[in-house]
Coordinates of C-alpha atoms and ligand atoms in Angstrom, one line a residue:
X1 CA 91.0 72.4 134.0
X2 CA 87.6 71.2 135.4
X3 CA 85.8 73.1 137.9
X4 CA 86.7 70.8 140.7
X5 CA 90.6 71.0 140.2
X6 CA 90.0 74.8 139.5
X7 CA 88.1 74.5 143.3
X8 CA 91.0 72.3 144.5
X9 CA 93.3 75.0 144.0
X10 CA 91.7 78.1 144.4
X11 CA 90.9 77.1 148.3
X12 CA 86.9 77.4 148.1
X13 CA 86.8 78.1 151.7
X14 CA 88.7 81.2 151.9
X15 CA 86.6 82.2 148.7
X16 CA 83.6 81.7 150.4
X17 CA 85.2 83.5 153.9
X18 CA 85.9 86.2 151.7
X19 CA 82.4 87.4 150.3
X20 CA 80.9 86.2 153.6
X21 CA 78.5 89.7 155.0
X22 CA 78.8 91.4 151.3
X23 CA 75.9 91.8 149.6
X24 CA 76.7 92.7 145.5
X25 CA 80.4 91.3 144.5
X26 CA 81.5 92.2 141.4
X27 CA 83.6 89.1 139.9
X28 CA 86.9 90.0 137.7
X29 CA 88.7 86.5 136.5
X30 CA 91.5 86.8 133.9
X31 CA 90.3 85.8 130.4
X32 CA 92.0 82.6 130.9
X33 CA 89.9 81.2 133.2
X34 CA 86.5 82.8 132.1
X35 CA 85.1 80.1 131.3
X36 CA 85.1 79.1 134.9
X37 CA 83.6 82.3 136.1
X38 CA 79.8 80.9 136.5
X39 CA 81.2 78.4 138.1
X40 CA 82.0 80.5 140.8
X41 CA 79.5 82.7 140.5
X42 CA 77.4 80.0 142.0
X43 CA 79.9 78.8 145.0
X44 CA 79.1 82.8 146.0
X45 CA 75.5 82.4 145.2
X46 CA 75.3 79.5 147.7
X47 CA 76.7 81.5 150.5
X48 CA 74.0 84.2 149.7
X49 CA 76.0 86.9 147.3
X50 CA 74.5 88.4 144.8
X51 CA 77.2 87.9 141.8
X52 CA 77.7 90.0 138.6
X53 CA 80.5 89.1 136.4
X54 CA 82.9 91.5 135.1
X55 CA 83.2 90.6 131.2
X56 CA 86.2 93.3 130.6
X57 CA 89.6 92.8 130.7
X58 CA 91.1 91.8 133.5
X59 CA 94.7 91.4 132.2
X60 CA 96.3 91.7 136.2
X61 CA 96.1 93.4 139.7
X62 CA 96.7 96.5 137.9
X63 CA 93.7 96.2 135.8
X64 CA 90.6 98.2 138.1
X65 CA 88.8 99.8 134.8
X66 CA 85.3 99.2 135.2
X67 CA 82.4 101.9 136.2
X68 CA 80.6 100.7 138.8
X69 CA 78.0 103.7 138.8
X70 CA 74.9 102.0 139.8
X71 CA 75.8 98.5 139.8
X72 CA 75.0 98.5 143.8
X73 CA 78.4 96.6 144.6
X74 CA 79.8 96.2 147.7
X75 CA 83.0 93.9 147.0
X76 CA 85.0 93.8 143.9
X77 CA 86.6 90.2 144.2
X78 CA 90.0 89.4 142.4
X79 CA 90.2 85.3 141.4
X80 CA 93.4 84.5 139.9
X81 CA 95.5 87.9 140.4
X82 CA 97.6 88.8 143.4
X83 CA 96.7 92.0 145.2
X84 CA 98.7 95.5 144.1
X85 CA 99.3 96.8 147.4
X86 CA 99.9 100.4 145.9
X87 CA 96.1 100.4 144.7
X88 CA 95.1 99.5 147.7
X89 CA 93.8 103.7 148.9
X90 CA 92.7 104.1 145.2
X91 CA 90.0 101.5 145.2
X92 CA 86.5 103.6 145.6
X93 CA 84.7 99.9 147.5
X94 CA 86.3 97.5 149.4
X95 CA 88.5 94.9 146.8
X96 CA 89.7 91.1 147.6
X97 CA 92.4 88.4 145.6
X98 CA 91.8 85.2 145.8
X99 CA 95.1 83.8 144.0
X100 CA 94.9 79.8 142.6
X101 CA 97.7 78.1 143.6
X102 CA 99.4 75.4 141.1
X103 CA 99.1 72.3 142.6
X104 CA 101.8 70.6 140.3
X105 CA 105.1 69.7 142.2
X106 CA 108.1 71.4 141.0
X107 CA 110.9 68.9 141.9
X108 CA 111.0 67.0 138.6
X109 CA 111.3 70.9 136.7
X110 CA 114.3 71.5 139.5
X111 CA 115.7 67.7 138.6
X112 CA 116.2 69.5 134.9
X113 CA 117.2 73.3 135.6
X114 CA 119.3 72.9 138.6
X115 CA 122.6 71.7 136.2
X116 CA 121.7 74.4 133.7
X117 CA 122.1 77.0 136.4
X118 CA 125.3 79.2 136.0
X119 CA 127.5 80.1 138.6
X120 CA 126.2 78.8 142.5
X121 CA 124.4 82.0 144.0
X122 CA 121.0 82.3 142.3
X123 CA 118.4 84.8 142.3
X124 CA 114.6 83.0 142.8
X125 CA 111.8 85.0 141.0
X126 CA 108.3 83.4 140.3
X127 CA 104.1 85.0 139.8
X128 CA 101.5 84.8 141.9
X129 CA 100.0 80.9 141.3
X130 CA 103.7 79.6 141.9
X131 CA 105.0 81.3 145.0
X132 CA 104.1 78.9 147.6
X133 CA 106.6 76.5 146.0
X134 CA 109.8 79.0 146.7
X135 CA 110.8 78.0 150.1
X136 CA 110.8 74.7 148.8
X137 CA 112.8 75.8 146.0
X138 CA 115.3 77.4 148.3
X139 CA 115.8 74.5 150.3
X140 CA 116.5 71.9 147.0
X141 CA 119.0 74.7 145.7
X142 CA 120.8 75.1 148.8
X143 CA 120.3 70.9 149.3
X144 CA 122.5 71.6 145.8
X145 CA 125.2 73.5 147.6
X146 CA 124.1 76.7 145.9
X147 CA 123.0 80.4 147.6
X148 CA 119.1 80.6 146.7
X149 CA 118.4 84.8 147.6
X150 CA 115.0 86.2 146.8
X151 CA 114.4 89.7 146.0
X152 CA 111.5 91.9 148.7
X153 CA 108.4 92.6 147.9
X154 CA 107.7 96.5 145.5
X155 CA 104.8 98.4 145.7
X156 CA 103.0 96.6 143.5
X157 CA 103.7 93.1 144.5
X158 CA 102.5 90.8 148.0
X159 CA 105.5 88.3 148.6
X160 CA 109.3 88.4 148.0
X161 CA 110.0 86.7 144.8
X162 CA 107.2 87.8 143.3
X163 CA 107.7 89.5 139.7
X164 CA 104.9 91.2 137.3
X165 CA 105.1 91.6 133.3
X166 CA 105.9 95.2 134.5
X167 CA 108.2 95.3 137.4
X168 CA 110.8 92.8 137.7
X169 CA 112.3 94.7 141.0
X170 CA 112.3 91.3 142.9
X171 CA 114.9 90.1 140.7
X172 CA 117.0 93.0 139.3
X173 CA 117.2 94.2 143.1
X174 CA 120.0 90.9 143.2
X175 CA 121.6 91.9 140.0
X176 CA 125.0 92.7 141.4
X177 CA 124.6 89.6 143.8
X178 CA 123.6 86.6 141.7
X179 CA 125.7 84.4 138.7
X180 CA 122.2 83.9 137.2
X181 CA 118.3 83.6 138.0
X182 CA 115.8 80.7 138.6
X183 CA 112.2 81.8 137.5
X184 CA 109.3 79.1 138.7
X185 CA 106.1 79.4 136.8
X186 CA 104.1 79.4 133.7
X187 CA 104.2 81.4 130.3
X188 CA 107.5 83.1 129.0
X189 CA 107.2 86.3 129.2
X190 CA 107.9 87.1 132.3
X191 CA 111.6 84.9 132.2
X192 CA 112.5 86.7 129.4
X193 CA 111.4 90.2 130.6
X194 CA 114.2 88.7 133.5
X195 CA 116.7 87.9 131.0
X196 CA 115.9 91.8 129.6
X197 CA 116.0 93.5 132.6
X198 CA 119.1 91.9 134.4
X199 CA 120.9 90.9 130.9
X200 CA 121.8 87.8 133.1
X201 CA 121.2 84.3 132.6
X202 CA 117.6 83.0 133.7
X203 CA 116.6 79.7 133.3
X204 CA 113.0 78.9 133.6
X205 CA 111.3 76.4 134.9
X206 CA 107.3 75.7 134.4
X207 CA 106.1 72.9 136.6
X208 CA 102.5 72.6 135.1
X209 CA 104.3 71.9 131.6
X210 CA 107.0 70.1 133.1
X211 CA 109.5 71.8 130.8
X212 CA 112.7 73.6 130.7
X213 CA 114.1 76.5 129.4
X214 CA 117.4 78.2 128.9
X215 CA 118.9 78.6 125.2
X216 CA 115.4 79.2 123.6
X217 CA 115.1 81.9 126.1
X218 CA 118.0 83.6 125.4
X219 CA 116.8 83.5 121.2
X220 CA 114.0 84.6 122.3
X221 CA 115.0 87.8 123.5
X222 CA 117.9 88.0 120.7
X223 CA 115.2 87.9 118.5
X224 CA 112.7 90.3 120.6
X225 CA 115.3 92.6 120.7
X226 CA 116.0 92.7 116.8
X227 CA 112.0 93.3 116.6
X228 CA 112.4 96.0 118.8
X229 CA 115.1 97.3 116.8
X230 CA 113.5 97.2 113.1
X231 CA 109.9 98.9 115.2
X232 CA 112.3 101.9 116.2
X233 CA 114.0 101.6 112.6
X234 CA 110.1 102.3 111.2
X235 CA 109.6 105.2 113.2
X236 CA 112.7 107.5 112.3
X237 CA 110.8 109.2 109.7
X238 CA 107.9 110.3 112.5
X239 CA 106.7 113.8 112.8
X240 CA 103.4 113.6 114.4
X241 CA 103.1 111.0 117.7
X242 CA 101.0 110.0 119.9
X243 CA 101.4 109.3 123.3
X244 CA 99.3 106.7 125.2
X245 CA 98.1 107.0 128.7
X246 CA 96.6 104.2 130.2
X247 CA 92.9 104.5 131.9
X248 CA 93.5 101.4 134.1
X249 CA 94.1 102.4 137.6
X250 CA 97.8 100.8 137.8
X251 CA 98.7 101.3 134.1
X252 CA 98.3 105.1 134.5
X253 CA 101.5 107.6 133.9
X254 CA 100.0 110.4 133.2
X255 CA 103.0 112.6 134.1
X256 CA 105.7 110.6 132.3
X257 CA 103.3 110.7 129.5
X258 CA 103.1 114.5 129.7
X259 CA 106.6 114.5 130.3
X260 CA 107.1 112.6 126.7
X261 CA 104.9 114.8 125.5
X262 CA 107.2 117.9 126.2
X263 CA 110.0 116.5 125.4
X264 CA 108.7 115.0 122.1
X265 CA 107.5 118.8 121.0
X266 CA 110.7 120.0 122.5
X267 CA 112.7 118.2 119.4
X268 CA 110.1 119.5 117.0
X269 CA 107.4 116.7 117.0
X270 CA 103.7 117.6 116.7
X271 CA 102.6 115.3 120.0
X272 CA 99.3 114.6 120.9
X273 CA 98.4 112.4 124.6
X274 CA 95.6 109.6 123.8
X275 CA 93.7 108.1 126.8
X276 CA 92.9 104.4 126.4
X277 CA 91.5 101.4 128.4
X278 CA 92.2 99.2 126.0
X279 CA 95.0 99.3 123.3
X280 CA 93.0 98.4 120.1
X281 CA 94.9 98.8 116.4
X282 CA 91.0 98.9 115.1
X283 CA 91.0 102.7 117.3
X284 CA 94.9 103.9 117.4
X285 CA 95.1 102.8 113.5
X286 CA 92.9 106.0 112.3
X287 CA 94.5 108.6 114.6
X288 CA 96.6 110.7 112.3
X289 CA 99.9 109.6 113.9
X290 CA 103.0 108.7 112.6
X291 CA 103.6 106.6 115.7
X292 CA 103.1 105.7 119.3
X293 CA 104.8 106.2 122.6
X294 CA 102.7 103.7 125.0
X295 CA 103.3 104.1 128.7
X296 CA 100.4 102.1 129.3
X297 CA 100.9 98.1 130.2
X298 CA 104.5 98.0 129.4
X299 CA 103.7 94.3 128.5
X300 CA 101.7 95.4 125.5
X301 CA 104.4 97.3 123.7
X302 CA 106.2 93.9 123.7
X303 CA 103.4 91.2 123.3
X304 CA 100.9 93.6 121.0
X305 CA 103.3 95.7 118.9
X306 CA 103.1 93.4 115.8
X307 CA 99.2 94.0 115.7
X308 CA 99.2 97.8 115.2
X309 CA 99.9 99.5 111.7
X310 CA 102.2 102.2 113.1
X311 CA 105.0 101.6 115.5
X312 CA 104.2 101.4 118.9
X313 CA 107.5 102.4 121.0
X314 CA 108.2 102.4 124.7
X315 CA 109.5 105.8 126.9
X316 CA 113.0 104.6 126.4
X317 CA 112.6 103.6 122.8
X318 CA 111.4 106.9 121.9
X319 CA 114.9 108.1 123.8
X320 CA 116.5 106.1 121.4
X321 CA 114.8 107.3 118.5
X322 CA 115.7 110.7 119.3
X323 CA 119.3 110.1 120.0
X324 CA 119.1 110.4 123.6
X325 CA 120.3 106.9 124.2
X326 CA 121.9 104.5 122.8
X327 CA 120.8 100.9 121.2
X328 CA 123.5 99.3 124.2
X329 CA 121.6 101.3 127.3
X330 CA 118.1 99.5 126.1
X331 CA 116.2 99.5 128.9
X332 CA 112.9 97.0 129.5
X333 CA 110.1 99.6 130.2
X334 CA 108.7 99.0 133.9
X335 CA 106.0 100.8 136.2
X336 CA 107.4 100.7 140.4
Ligands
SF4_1 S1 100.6 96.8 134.0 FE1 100.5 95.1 132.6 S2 102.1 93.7 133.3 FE2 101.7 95.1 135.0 S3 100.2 94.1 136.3 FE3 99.1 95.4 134.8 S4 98.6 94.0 133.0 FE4 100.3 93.0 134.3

């Protein structure tokens, strides 16, 4: 993307409405679109701002894990991630989102998923770049004599339809309702956290890629699931865990971690709770651990697990470990 279709979609006026009367904004950008971030640095430098770039992660709303002690900042301004709306009385300064809209049309994708849809009544999720195109959605499906229905909005997400790589309420709220789901957007995880979550059929569609998805979704997540499976399989010899608690603002669960904590000492495990900002295997790899039980990102667990030497296991996986549920009860870990 070049810095003038970046501008294009991220709507340069409300950017520069936005930082208009702050003095020191502090810039977070997902890693993604870092390279674009001096770019905008200056558009805010031409309206008078004084600009400092945050250079740590900044893997989503949730993501507010930088010290600001003496940094003088006024404004910490969001481009590329929706607001969390349950930060919102957290945040110590003021905070804005700037979301960049996908400017790529999405008929052509619906031309290609709407016959691979199952059953007429059809649950609509999508991210934050792609919601602006879900009324249109609606009205093609229903142009297509099927029932579009889109979940409400959580506590951790703006606009109805609107799912995150850790709460897929918008769509699972329509479980019961729907034959199968429609997800619009980019990347796969999130259509196949759907397809884990509601065990229904989701076909995705990605309008910047022009491209399609149903069957190699549903591998995907047989396959996921039989990683998941051997990763618990590796643990069952554990004695001593830890149990991760995120430092990010919105990834911390400090009390389920303490929870797992007691329960995992209960059934005769030595437990230990581990902070972290970020989950690195060149830190959690020394700790002597037999394994992990993350309740940090619940993303991570899925995305990361391969790159850690000891199993890293999710709240509910740990259940199953224990014998306190079963492999058919699997549950997608989720933060509401
Ligand atoms: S907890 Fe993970 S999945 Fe959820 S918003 Fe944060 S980075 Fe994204």
């Amino acid at each position: 993307m070049t810095a003038s279709q970046l501008f294009n979609q991220l709507d340069a006026d409300y950017l520069r409405s936005t930082v208009r009367g702050h003095h020191r904004v502090l810039l977070k950008i997902p890693d993604g679109l870092l390279s674009h971030a001096t770019d905008i640095a200056d558009l805010l430098a031409n309206e008078g701002v004084d600009v400092i770039i945050s250079a740590n992660s900044c893997y989503g709303s949730c993501d507010i894990g930088d010290n600001l002690t003496g940094l003088g900042v006024d404004l910490i301004l969001f481009v590329g991630e929706a607001a969390m709306p349950s930060l919102q009385d957290y945040h110590s300064i003021p905070t804005a989102n700037v979301i960049i809209k996908s400017s790529n049309n999405i008929e052509d994708v619906l031309d290609q998923a709407i016959p691979l849809l199952e059953g007429t009544t059809i649950g609509l999720v999508s991210i934050a770049p792609y919601l602006h195109h879900l009324e249109k959605a609606m009205a093609i499906l229903k142009n297509n004599n099927m029932t579009p229905l889109v979940g409400k909005s959580g506590r951790r997400t703006v606009v109805d339809g609107q799912i995150l790589g850790c709460d897929f309420s918008a769509g699972t709220v329509l479980a019961d309702q729907v034959d199968s789901y429609l997800y619009i957007g980019d990347g796969l995880f999130h259509p196949l956290g759907m397809a884990m979550a509601t065990k229904k059929p989701v076909v995705a569609a990605d309008p910047s890629l022009k491209r399609v998805i149903k069957q190699e979704l549903s591998e995907m997540k047989n396959s996921l699931l039989k990683q998941r499976y051997a990763t618990i399989a590796r643990a069952m010899d554990a004695q001593r865990v830890g149990i991760i608690i995120g430092t990010k603002l919105g990834q911390s669960r400090i009390q389920l971690g303490q929870q797992v904590k007691a329960h995992a000492e209960k059934k005769g495990f030595a437990a230990y709770c581990v902070a972290a900002n970020n989950l690195q295997p060149d830190r959690l790899d020394y700790l002597d651990v037999d394994c992990y039980i993350s309740t940090a990102c619940p993303r991570l667990v899925l995305d990361d697990s391969s790159r850690f030497a000891k199993p890293l296991l999710t709240p509910a996986e740990f259940e199953i470990l224990i014998g306190e549920r079963t492999w058919d009860d699997y549950e997608l870990d989720q933060i509401f």
